[in-house]
Coordinates of C-alpha atoms in Angstrom, one line a residue:
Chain A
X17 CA -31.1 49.1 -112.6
X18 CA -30.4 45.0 -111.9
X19 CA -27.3 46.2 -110.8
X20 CA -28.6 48.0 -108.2
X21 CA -30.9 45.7 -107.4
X22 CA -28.6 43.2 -106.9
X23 CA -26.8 45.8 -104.6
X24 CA -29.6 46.4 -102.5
X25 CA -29.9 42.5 -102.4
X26 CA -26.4 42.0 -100.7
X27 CA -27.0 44.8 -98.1
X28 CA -28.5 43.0 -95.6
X29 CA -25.4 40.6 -95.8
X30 CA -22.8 43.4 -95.5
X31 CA -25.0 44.3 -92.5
X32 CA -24.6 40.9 -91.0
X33 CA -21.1 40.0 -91.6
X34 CA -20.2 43.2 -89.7
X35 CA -22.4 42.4 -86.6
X36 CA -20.6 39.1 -86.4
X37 CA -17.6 39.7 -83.6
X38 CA -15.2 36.8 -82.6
X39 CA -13.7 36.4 -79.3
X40 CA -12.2 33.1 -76.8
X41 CA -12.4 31.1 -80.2
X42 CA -16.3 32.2 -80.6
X43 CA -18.0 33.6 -83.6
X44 CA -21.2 35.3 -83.3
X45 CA -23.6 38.2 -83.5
X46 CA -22.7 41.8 -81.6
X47 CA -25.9 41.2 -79.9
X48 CA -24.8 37.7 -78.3
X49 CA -21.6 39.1 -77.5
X50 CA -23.3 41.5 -75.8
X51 CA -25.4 38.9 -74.0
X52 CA -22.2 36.8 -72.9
X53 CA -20.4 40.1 -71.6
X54 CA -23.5 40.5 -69.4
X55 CA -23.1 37.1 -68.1
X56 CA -19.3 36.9 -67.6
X57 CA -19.6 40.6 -66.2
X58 CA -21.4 38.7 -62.9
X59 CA -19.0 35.6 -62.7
X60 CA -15.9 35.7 -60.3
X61 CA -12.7 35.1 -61.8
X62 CA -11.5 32.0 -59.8
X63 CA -7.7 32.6 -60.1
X64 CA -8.0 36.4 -59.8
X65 CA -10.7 36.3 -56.9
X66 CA -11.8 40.1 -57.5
X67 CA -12.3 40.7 -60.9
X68 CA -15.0 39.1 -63.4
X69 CA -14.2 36.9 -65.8
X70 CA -14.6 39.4 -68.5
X71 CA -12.0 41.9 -67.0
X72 CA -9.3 38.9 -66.3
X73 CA -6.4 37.8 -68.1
X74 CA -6.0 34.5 -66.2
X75 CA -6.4 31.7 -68.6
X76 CA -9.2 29.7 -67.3
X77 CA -11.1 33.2 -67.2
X78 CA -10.5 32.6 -71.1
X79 CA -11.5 29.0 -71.0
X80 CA -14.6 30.4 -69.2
X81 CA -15.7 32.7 -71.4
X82 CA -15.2 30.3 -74.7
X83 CA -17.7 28.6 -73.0
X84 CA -20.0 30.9 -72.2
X85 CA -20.1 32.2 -75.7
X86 CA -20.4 28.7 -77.1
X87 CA -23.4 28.2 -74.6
X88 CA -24.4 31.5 -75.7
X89 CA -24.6 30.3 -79.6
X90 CA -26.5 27.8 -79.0
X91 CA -29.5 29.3 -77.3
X92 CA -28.5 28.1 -73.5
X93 CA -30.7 30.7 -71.2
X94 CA -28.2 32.8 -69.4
X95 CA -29.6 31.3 -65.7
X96 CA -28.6 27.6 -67.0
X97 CA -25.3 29.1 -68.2
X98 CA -25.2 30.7 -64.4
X99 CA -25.9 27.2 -63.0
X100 CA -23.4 25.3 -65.0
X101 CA -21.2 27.9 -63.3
X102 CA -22.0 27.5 -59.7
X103 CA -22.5 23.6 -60.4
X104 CA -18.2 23.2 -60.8
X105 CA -16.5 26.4 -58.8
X106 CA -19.6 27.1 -55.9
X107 CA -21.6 30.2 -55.1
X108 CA -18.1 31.5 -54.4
X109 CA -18.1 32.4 -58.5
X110 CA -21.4 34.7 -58.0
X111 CA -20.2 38.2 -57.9
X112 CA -23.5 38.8 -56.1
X113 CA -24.2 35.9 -53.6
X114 CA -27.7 34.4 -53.7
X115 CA -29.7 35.0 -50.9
X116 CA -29.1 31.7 -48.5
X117 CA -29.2 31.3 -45.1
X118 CA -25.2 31.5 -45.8
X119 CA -26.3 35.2 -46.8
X120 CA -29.1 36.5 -44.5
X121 CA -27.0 38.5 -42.3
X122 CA -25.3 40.2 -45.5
X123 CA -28.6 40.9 -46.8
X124 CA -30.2 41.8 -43.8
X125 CA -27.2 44.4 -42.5
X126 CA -29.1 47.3 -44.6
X127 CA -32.2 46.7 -42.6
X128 CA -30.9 45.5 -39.5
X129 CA -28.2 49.3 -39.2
X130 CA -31.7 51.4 -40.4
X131 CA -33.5 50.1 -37.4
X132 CA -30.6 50.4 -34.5
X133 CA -30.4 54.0 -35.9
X134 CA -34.1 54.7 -35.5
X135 CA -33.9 52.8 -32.1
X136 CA -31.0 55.4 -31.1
X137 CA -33.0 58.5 -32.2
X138 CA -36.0 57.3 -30.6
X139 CA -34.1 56.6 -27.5
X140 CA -32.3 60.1 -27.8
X141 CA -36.1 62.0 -28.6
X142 CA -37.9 60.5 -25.4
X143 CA -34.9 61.3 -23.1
X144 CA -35.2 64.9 -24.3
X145 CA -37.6 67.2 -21.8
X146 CA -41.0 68.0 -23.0
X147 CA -41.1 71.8 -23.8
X148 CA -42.6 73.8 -20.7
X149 CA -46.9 73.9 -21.0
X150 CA -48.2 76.9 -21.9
X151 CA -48.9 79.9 -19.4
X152 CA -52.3 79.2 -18.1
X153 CA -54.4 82.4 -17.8
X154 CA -53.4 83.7 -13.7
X155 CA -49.5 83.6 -15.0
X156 CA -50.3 85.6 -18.2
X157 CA -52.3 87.9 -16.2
X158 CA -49.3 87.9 -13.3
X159 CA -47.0 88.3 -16.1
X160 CA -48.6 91.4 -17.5
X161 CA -48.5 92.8 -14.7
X162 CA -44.9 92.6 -13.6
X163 CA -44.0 93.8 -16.8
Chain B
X11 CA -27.3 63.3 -19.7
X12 CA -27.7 60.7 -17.2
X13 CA -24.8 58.6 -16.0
X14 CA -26.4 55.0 -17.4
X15 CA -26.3 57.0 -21.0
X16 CA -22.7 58.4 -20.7
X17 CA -21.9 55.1 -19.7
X18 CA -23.9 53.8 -22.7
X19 CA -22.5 56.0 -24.8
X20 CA -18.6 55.0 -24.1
X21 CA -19.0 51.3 -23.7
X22 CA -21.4 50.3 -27.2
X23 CA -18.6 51.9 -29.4
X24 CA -16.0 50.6 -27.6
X25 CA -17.5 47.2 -26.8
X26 CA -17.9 46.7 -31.0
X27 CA -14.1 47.9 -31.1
X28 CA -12.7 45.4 -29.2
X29 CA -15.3 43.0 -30.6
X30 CA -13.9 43.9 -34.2
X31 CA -10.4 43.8 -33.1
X32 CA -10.8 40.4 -31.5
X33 CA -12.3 38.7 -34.9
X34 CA -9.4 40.3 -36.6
X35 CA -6.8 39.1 -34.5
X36 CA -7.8 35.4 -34.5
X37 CA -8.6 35.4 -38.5
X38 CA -4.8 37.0 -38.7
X39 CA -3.5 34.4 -36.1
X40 CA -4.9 31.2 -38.2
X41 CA -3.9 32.5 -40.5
X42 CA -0.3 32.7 -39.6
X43 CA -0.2 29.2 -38.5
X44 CA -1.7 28.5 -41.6
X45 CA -4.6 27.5 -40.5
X46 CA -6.8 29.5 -42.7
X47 CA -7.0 30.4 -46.1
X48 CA -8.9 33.7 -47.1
X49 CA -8.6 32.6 -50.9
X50 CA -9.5 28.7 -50.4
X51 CA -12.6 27.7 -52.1
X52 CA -15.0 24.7 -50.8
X53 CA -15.3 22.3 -53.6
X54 CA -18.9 21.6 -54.7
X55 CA -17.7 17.9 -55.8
X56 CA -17.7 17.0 -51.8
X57 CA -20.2 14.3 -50.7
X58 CA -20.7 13.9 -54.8
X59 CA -18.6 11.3 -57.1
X60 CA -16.6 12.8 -59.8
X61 CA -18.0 14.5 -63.4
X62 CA -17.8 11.9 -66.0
X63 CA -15.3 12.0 -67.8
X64 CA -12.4 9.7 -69.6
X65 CA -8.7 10.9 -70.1
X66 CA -6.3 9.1 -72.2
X67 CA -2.8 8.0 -70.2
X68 CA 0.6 9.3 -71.1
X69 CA 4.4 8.5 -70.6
X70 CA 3.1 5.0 -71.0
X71 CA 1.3 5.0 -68.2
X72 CA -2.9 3.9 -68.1
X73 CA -5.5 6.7 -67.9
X74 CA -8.5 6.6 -66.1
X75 CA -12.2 7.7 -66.1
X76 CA -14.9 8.6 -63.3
X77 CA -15.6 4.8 -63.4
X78 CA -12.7 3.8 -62.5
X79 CA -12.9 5.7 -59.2
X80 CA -16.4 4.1 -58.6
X81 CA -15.3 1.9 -56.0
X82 CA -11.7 1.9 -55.3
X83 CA -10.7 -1.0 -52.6
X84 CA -9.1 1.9 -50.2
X85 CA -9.2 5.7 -49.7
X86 CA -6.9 7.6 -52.7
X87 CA -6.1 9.8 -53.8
X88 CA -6.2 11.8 -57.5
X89 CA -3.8 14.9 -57.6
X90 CA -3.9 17.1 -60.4
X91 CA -0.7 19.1 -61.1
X92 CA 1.4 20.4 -64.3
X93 CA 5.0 19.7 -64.8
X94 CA 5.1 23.6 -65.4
X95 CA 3.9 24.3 -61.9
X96 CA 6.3 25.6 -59.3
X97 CA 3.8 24.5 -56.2
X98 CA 3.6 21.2 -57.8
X99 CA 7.4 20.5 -57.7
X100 CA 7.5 21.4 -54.0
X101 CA 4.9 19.1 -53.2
X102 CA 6.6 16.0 -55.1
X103 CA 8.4 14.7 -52.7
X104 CA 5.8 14.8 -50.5
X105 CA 4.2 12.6 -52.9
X106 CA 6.7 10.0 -53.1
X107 CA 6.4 9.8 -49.6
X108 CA 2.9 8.8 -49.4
X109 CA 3.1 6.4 -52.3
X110 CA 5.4 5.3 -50.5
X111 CA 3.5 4.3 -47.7
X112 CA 1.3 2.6 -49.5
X113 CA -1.6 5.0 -50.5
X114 CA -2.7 5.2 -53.5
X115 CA -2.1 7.9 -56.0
X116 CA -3.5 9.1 -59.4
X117 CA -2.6 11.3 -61.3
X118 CA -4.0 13.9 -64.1
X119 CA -1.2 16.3 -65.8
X120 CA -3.5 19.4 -66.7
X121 CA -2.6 21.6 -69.8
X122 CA 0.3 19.4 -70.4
X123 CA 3.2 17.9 -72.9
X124 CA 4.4 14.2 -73.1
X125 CA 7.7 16.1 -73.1
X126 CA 7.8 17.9 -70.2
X127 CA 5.9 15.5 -68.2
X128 CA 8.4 12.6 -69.1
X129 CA 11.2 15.2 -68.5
X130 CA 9.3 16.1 -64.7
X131 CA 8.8 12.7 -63.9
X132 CA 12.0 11.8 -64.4
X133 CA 13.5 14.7 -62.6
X134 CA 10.8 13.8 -59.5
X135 CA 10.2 10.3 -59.1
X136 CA 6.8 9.3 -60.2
X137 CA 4.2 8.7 -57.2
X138 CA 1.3 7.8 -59.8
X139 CA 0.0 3.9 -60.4
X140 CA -2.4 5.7 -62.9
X141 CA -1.4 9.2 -65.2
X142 CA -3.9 10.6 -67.3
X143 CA -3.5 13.8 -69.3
X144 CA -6.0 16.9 -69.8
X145 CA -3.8 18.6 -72.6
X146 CA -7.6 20.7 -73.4
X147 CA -8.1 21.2 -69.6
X148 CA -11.9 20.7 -69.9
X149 CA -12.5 17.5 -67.4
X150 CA -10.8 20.4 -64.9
X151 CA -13.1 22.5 -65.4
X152 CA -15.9 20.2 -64.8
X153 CA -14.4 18.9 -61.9
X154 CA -14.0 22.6 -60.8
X155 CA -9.9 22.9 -60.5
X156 CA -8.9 26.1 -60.4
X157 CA -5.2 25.8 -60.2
X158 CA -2.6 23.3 -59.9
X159 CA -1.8 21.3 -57.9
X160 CA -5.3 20.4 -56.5
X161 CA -5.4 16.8 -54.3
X162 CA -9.0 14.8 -54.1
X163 CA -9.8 11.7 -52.0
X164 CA -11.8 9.7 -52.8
X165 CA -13.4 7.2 -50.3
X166 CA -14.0 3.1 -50.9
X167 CA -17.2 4.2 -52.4
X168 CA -15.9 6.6 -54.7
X169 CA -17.1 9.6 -52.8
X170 CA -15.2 12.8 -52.9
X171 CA -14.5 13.4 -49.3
X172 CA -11.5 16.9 -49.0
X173 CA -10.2 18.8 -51.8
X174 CA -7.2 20.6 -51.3
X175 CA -5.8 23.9 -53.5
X176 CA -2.1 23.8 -53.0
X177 CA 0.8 21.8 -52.4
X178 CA 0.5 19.1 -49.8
X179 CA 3.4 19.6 -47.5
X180 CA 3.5 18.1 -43.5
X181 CA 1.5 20.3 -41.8
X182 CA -1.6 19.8 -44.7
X183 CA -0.7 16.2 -44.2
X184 CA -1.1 15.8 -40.6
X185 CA -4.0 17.9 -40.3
X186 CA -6.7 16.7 -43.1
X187 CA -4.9 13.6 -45.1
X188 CA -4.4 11.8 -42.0
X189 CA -7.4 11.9 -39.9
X190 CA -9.3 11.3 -43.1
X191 CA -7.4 7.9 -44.0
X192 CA -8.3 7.3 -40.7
X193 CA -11.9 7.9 -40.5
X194 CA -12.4 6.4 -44.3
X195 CA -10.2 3.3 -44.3

């Protein structure tokens, strides 16, 4: 029975030393490496220029993510991680760019193509012809008739 | 359909065609006479001073931190490059040249060994009054280096002014180095 107990003691433990993952030099929990891949998922690889630091090989990609995972550890909230980014390599490192007057025109292309399309169809609907008016009551009668 | 909307009809498309082309063509043209660089980054150090930072010297030589480059008496310039870069070799004797002519040059090896930077320097002349080393490569990242060989200047009040990603060659020289040592000197 102590046995067991003493078992049942170390579980927990066992638990935790197989959520502990180590990767760029960086030990920690699954659940911060998770956190890290989210935030290196939206950084751009500087020397690569099209992928994230989490799919590159480049080395400063690697030097990049140590960091992040060091940051990570010690309880730095992703956005200050982000800023610490941008601070050193530019917005140019932001897989998605902020919205800046830089960015306007890329953010405002969505809204901007929706309302020269509904300009066109509105154009295109007024320059069709009205339908004919209905037969007043003399042509109906006229019409019976002839037919 | 009315000849103002045929006419509209055949000249928007064709107007945002030629418009498209146009912007194409003249991107493509600059950048032929290399006067544009789709993969150049702007540095976020310009108009700021340096990250701290304080890096040991190597090959004998002294090394230098951000407050040594707080007020230097003239425009200079700190070039970091690698003895195992093969941009870095092409640009050293475009170095030598401007040391030569009087400007000043420091250097930082990044992700370096004594070795191979004695063995470098020896093969290329040295252009540096001040070599410091960044075996770890962290002060580059601070400084936001992405590559080697990366050129700063620095102005007389220790103001990043250009950075350049690449090797300095004639044409680079002519167009940025010089009308900036003449504007800051």
């Amino acid at each position: 029975m102590r046995r067991w107990l003493f078992l049942l003691a170390l579980l927990p433990a066992l638990a935790l030393a197989q959520d502990m993952v180590t990767r760029d030099g960086v030990t920690m929990t699954a659940a911060q490496e998770a956190q890290a891949e989210a935030i290196g998922d939206q950084l751009r690889c500087l020397v690569c220029q099209n992928e994230s630091i989490e799919d590159s090989d480049a080395k400063l990609a690697g030097q990049l993510r140590g960091i992040i995972r060091q940051q990570v550890v010690q309880g730095v909230p992703p956005s200050q991680i982000m800023d610490y980014m941008v601070q050193r390599y530019g917005i140019f490192v932001l897989l998605k760019p902020p919205v800046s007057p830089l960015t306007w025109l890329l953010y405002a292309m969505p809204a901007l193509a929706l309302a020269l399309g509904g300009m066109a169809w509105l154009f295109a609907a007024r320059r069709k012809a009205a339908p004919p008016a209905p037969l007043s009551e003399a042509e109906r009668a006229r019409l019976d008739e002839l037919l | 359909m009315s000849p103002l909307r045929r006419r509209l009809l055949f000249g928007i498309p064709l107007a945002l065609a030629v418009a498209g082309g146009e912007a194409f063509y003249v991107i493509l043209r600059r950048m032929q006479a290399n006067n544009y660089d789709p993969h150049a980054l702007p540095s976020p150090l310009l108009g700021k001073r340096p990250p701290a930072f304080a890096l040991p010297g190597t090959n004998g030589m002294q090394g230098f931190a951000n407050t040594d480059l707080a007020a230097p008496p003239k425009p200079m310039l700190v070039n970091w490059f690698a003895s195992w870069c093969v941009p870095c070799l092409q640009e050293a004797p475009m170095l030598a040249k401007l040391a030569a002519e009087g400007l000043t040059i420091w250097g930082i090896a990044y992700e370096d060994d004594t070795q191979a930077l004695a063995q470098f320097l020896q093969q290329n002349g040295n252009p540096y009054q001040r070599l410091a080393t960044d075996a770890a490569g962290t002060t580059a990242i601070n400084w936001g280096v992405y590559g080697v060989p990366e050129t700063y200047f620095i102005d007389k009040t220790g103001i990043v002014r250009w950075r350049y990603a690449g090797a300095l060659t004639d044409d680079v020289v002519a167009r940025y180095l010089n009308p900036l040592l003449a504007k800051y000197s």
